[in-house]
PDB file of C-alpha atoms in Angstrom:
ATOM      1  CA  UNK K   1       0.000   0.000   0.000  1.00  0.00           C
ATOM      2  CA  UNK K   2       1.085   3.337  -0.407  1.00  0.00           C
ATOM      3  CA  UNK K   3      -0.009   7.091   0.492  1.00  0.00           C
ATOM      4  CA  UNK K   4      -0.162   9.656  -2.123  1.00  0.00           C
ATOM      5  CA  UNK K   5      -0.836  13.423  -1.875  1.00  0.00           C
ATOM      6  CA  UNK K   6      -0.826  16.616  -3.890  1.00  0.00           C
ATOM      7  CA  UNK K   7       1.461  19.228  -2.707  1.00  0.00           C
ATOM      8  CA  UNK K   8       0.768  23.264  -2.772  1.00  0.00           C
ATOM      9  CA  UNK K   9       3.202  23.158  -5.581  1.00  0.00           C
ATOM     10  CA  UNK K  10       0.938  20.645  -7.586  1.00  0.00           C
ATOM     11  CA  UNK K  11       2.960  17.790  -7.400  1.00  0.00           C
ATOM     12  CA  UNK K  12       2.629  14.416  -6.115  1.00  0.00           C
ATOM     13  CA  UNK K  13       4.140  12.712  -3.497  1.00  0.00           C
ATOM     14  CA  UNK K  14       3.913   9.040  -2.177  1.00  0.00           C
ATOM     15  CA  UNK K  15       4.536   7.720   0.927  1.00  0.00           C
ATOM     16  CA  UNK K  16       6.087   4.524   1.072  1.00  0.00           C
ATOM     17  CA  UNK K  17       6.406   1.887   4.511  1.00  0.00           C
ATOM     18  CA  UNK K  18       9.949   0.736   5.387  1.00  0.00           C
ATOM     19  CA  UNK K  19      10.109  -3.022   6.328  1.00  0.00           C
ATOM     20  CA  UNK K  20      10.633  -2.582   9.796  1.00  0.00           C
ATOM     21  CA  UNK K  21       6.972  -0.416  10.290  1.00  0.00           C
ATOM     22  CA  UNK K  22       5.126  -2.040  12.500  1.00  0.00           C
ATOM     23  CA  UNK K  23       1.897   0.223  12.324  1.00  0.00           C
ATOM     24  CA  UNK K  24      -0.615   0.906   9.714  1.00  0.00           C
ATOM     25  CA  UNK K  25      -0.857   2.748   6.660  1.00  0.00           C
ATOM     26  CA  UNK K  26      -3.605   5.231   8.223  1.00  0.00           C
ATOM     27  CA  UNK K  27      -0.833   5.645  11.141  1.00  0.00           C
ATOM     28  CA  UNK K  28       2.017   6.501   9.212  1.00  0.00           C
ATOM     29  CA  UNK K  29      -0.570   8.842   6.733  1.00  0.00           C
ATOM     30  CA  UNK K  30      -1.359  10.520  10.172  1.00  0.00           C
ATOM     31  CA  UNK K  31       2.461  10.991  11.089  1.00  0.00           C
ATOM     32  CA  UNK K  32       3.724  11.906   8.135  1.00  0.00           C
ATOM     33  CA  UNK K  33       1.521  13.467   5.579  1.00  0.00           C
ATOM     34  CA  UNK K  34       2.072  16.961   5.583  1.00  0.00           C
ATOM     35  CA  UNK K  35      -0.476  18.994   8.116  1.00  0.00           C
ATOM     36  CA  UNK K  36      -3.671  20.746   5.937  1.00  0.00           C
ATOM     37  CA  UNK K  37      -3.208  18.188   2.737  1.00  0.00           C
ATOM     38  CA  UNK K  38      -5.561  15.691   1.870  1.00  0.00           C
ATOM     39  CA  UNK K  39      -4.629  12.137   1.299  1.00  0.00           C
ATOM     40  CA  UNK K  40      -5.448   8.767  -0.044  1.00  0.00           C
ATOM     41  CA  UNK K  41      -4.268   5.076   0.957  1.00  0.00           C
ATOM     42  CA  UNK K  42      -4.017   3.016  -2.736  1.00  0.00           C
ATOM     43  CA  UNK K  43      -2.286  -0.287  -3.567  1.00  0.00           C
ATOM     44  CA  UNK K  44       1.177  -0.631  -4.906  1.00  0.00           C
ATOM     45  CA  UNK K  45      -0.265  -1.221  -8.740  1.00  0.00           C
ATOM     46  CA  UNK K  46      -1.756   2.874  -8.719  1.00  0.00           C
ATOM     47  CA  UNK K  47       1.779   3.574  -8.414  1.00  0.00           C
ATOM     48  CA  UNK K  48       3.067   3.972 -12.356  1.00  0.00           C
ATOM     49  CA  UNK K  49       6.224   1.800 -12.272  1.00  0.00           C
ATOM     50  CA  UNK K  50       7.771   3.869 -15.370  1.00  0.00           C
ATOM     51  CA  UNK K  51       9.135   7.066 -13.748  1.00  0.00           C
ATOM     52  CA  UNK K  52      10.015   8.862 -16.719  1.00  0.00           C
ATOM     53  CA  UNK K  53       7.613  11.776 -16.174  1.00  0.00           C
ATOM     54  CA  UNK K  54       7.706  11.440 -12.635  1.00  0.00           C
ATOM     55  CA  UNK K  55       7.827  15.120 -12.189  1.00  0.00           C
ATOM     56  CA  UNK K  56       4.598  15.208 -14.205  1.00  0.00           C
ATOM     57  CA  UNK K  57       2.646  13.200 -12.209  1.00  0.00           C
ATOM     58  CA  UNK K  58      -0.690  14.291 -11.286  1.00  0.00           C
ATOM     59  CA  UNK K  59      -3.695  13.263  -9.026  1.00  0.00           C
ATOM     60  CA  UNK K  60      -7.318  14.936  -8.852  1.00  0.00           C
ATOM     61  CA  UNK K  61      -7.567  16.114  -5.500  1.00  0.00           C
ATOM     62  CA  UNK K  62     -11.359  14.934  -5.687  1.00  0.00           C
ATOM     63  CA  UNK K  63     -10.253  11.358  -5.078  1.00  0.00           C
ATOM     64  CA  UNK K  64      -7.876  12.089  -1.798  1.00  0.00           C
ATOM     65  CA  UNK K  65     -10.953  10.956   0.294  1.00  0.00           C
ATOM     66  CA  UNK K  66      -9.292   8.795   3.005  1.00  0.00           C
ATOM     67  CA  UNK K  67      -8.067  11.822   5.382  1.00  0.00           C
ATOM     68  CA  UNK K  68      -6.378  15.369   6.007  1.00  0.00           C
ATOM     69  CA  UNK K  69      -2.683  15.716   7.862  1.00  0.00           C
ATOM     70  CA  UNK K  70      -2.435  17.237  10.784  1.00  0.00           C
TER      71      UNK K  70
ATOM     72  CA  UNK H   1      18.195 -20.693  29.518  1.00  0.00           C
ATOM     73  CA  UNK H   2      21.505 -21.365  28.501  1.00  0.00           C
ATOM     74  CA  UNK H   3      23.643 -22.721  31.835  1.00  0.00           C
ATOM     75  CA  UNK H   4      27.549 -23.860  31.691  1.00  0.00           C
ATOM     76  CA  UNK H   5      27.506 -26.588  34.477  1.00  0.00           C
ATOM     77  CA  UNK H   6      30.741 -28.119  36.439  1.00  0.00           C
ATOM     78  CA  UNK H   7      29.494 -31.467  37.366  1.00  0.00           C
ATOM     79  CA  UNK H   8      25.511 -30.682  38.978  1.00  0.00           C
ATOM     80  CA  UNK H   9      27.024 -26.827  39.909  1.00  0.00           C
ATOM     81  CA  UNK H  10      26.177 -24.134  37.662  1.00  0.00           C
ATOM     82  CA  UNK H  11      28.529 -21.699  37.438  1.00  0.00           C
ATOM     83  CA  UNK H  12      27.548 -19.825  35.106  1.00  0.00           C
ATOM     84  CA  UNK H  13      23.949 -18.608  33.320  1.00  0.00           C
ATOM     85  CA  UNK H  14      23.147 -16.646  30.306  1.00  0.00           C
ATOM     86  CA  UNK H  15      22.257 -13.566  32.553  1.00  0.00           C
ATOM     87  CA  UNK H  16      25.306 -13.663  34.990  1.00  0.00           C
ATOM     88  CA  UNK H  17      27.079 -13.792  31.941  1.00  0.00           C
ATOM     89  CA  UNK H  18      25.553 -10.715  30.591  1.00  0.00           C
ATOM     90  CA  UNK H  19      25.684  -8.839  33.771  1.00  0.00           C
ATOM     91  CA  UNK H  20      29.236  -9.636  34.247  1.00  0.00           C
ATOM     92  CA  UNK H  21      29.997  -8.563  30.451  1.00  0.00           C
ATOM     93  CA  UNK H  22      27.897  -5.258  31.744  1.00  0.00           C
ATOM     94  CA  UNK H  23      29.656  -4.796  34.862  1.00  0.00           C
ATOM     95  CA  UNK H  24      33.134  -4.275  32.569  1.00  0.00           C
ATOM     96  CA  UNK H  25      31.560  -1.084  30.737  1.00  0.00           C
ATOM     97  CA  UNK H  26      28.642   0.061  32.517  1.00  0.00           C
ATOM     98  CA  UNK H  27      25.745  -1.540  33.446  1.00  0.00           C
ATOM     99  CA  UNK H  28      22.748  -0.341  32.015  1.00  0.00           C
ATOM    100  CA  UNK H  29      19.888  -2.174  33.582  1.00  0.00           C
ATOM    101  CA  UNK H  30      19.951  -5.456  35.191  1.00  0.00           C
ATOM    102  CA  UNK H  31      19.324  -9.029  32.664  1.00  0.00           C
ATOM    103  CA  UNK H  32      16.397 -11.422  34.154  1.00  0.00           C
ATOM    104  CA  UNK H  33      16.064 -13.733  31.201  1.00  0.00           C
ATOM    105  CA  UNK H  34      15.688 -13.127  27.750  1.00  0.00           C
ATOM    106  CA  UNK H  35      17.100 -10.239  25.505  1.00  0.00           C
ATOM    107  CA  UNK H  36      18.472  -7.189  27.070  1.00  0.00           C
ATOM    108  CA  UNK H  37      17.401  -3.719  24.903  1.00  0.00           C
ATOM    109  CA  UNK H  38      19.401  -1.149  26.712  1.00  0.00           C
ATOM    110  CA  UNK H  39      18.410   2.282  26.402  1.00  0.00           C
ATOM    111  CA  UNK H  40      21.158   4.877  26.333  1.00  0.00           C
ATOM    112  CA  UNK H  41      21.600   8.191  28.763  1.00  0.00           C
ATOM    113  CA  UNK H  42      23.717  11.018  29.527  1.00  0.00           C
ATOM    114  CA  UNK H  43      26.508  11.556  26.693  1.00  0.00           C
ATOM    115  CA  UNK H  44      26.266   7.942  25.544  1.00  0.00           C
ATOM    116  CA  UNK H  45      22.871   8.717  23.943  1.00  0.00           C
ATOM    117  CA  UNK H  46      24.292  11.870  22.249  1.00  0.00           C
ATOM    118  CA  UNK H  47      26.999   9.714  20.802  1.00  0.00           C
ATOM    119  CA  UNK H  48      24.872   6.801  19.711  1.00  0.00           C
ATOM    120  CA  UNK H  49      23.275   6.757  15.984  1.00  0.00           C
ATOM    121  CA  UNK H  50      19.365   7.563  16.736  1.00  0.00           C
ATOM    122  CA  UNK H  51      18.951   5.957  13.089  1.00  0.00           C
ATOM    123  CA  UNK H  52      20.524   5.291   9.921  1.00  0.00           C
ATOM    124  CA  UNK H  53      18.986   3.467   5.893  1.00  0.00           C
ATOM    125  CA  UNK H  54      20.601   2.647   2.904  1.00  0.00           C
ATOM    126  CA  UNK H  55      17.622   2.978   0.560  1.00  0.00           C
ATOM    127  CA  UNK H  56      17.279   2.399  -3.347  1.00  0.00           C
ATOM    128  CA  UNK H  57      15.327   5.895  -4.367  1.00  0.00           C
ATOM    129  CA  UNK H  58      14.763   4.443  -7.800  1.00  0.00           C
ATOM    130  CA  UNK H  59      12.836   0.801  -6.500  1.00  0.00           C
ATOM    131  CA  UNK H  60      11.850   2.722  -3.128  1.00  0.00           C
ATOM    132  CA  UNK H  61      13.027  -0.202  -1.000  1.00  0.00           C
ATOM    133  CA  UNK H  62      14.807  -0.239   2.109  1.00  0.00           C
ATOM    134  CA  UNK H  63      18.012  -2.694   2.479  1.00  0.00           C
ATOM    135  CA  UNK H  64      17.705  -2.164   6.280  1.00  0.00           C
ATOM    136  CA  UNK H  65      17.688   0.637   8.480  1.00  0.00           C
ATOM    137  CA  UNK H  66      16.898   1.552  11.622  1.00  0.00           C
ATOM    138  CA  UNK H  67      14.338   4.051  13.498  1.00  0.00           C
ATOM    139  CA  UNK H  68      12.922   4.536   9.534  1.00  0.00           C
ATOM    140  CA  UNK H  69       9.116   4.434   9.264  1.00  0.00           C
ATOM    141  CA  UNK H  70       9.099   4.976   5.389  1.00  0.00           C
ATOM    142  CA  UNK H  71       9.918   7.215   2.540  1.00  0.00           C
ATOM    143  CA  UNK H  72       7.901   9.958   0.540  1.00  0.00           C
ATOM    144  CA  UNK H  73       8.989  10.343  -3.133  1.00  0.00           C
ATOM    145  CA  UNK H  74       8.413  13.705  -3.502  1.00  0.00           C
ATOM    146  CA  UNK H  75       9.998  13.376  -7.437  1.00  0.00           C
ATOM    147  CA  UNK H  76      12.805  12.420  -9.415  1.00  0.00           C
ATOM    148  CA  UNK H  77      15.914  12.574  -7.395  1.00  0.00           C
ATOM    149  CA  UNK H  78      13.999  14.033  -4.382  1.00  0.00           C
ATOM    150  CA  UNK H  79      12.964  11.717  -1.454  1.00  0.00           C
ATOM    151  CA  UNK H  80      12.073  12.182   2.222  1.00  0.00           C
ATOM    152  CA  UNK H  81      13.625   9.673   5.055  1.00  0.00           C
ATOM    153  CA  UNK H  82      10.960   9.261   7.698  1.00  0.00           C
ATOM    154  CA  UNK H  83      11.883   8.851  11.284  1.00  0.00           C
ATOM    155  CA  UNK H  84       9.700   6.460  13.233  1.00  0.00           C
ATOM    156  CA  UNK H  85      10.757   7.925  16.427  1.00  0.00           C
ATOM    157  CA  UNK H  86      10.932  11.538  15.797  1.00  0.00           C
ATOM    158  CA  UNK H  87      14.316  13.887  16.723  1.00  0.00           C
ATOM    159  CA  UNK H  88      13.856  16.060  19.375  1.00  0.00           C
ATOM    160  CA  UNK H  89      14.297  18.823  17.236  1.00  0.00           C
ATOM    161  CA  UNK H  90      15.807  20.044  14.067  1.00  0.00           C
ATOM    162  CA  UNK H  91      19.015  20.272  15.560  1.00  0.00           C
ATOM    163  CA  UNK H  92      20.290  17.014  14.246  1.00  0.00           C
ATOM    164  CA  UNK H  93      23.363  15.924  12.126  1.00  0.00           C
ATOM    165  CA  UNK H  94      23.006  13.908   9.090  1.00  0.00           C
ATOM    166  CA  UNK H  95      25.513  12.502   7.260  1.00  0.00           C
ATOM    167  CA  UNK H  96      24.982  10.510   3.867  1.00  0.00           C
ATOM    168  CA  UNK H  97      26.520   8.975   0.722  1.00  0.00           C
ATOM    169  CA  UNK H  98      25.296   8.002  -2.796  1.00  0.00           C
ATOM    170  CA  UNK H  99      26.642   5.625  -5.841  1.00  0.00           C
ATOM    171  CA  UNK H 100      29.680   6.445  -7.493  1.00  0.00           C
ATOM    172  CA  UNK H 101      30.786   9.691  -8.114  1.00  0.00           C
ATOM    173  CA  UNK H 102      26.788  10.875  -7.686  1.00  0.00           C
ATOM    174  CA  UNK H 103      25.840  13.022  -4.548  1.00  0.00           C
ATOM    175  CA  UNK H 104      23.491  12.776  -1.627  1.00  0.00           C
ATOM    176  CA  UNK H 105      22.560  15.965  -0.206  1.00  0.00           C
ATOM    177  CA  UNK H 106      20.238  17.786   1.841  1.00  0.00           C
ATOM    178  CA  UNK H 107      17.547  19.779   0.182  1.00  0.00           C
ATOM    179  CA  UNK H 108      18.305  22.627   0.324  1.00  0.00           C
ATOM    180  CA  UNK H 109      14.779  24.226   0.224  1.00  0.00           C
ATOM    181  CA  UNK H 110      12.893  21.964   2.689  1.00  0.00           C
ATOM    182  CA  UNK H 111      16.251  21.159   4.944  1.00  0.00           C
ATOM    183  CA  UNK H 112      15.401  19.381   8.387  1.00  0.00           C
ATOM    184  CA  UNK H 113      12.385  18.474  10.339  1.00  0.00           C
ATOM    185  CA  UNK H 114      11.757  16.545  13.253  1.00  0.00           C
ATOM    186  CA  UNK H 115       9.995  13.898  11.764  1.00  0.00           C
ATOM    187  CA  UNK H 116      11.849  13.402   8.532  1.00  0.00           C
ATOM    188  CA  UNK H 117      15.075  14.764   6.407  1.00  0.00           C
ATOM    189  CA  UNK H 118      14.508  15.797   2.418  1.00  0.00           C
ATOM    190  CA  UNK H 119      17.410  14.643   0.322  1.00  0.00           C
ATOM    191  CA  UNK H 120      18.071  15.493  -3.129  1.00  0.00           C
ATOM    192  CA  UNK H 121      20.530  13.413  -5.497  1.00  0.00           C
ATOM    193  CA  UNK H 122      22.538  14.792  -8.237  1.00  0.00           C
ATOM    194  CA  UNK H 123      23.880  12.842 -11.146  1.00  0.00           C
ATOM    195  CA  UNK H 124      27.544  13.559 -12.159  1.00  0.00           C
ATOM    196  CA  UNK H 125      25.935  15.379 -14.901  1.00  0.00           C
ATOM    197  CA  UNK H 126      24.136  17.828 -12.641  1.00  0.00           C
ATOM    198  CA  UNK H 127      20.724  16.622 -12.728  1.00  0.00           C
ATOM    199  CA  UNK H 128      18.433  15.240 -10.443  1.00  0.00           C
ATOM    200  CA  UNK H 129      18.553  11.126 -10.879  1.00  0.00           C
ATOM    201  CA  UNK H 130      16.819   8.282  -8.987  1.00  0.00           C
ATOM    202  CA  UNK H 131      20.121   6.946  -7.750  1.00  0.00           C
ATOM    203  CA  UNK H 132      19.780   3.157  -6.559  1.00  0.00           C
ATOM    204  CA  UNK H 133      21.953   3.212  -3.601  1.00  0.00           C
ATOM    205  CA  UNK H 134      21.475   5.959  -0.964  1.00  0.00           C
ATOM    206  CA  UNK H 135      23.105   5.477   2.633  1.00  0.00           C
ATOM    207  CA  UNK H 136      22.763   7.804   5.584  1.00  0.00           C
ATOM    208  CA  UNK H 137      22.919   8.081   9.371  1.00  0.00           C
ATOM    209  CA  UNK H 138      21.891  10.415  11.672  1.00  0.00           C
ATOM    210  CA  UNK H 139      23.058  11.739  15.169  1.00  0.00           C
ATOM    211  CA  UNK H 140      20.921  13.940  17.606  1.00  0.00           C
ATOM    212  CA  UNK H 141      18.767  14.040  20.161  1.00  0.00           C
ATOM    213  CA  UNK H 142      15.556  12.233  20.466  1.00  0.00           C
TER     214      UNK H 142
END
């Protein structure tokens, strides 16, 4: 599973678990996803594997339903 | 419990053992049975790593770390390392390495937080690059 966001700047950012995470994904979303932004929790195959245009990445904020940093 | 016995006597048990090895530094708590996590104080925390990765930015997989709750990939040769215990402030030192001739740095826009550090890695040829092998450890307080 992984986190995304969209940044002020318009960009996207995921959020990735290391292997030694013990907690869950809506844990490390509430730890680490910057405070104000909205976020969603998707599995591993959302994440394009080609990262050619990673800088041009987008996501419709419509779909970051699953919370809000703090 | 491992025992080393002379004849029925036991002389000597896993935890005396530890103790004893303890008792030649400084002991740091006292071993009843099982594994011993010692917490550091004083100056010994200060010079203790409070966490460290070596991290492939390009897969987004750890090879091991410690006191690393995850990664945000913020773009092409621009990651975040996430602390699972968070530094006490932004007062910390990080040092850190990349592949080759390639370079590891701090971003310089974003810098430190208490909960994470922004890196930023530079191919030879001055751009930003998804380097596979990122390593980097970090001293501070908690």
């Amino acid at each position: 599973m992984k986190i995304i966001y969209k940044t002020p700047e318009n960009t996207v950012s995921v959020i990735g678990s290391s292997k030694e995470w013990t907690g869950t994904m809506e844990e490390l979303a509430k730890k680490h996803v910057p405070p104000g932004l909205k976020y969603k929790i998707v599995e591993d195959s959302v994440i394009p594997s080609d990262r050619s245009f990673r800088n041009a990445w987008e996501v419709d904020e419509a779909i970051l339903t699953d919370g809000v940093g703090t | 419990m491992a025992t080393l016995k002379l004849g029925s006597t036991t002389v000597l048990t896993d935890t005396t053992l530890a103790n004893a090895v303890q008792d030649n530094v400084t002991r740091l708590g006292t071993v009843t049975s099982g594994t011993y996590s010692a917490s550091f104080g004083g100056d010994a925390s200060r010079r203790t790593a409070k966490a460290w990765f070596q991290y492939n930015a390009d897969t987004h997989v750890f090879t091991d770390s410690y006191n690393v709750s995850g990664y945000t990939d913020h773009g092409t040769g621009d990651f975040s390392i996430l602390w699972d215990t968070n530094m006490a402030d932004t007062s910390y030192c990080v040092l850190g390495s990349s592949e080759d001739d390639r370079c590891l740095s701090l971003n310089y826009r974003n810098q430190i937080y208490s909960d994470k550090c922004r890196f930023r890695t530079v191919h030879f040829n001055g751009n930003l690059y998804d380097q596979h092998l990122n390593c980097g450890i970090v001293f501070g307080d908690h």
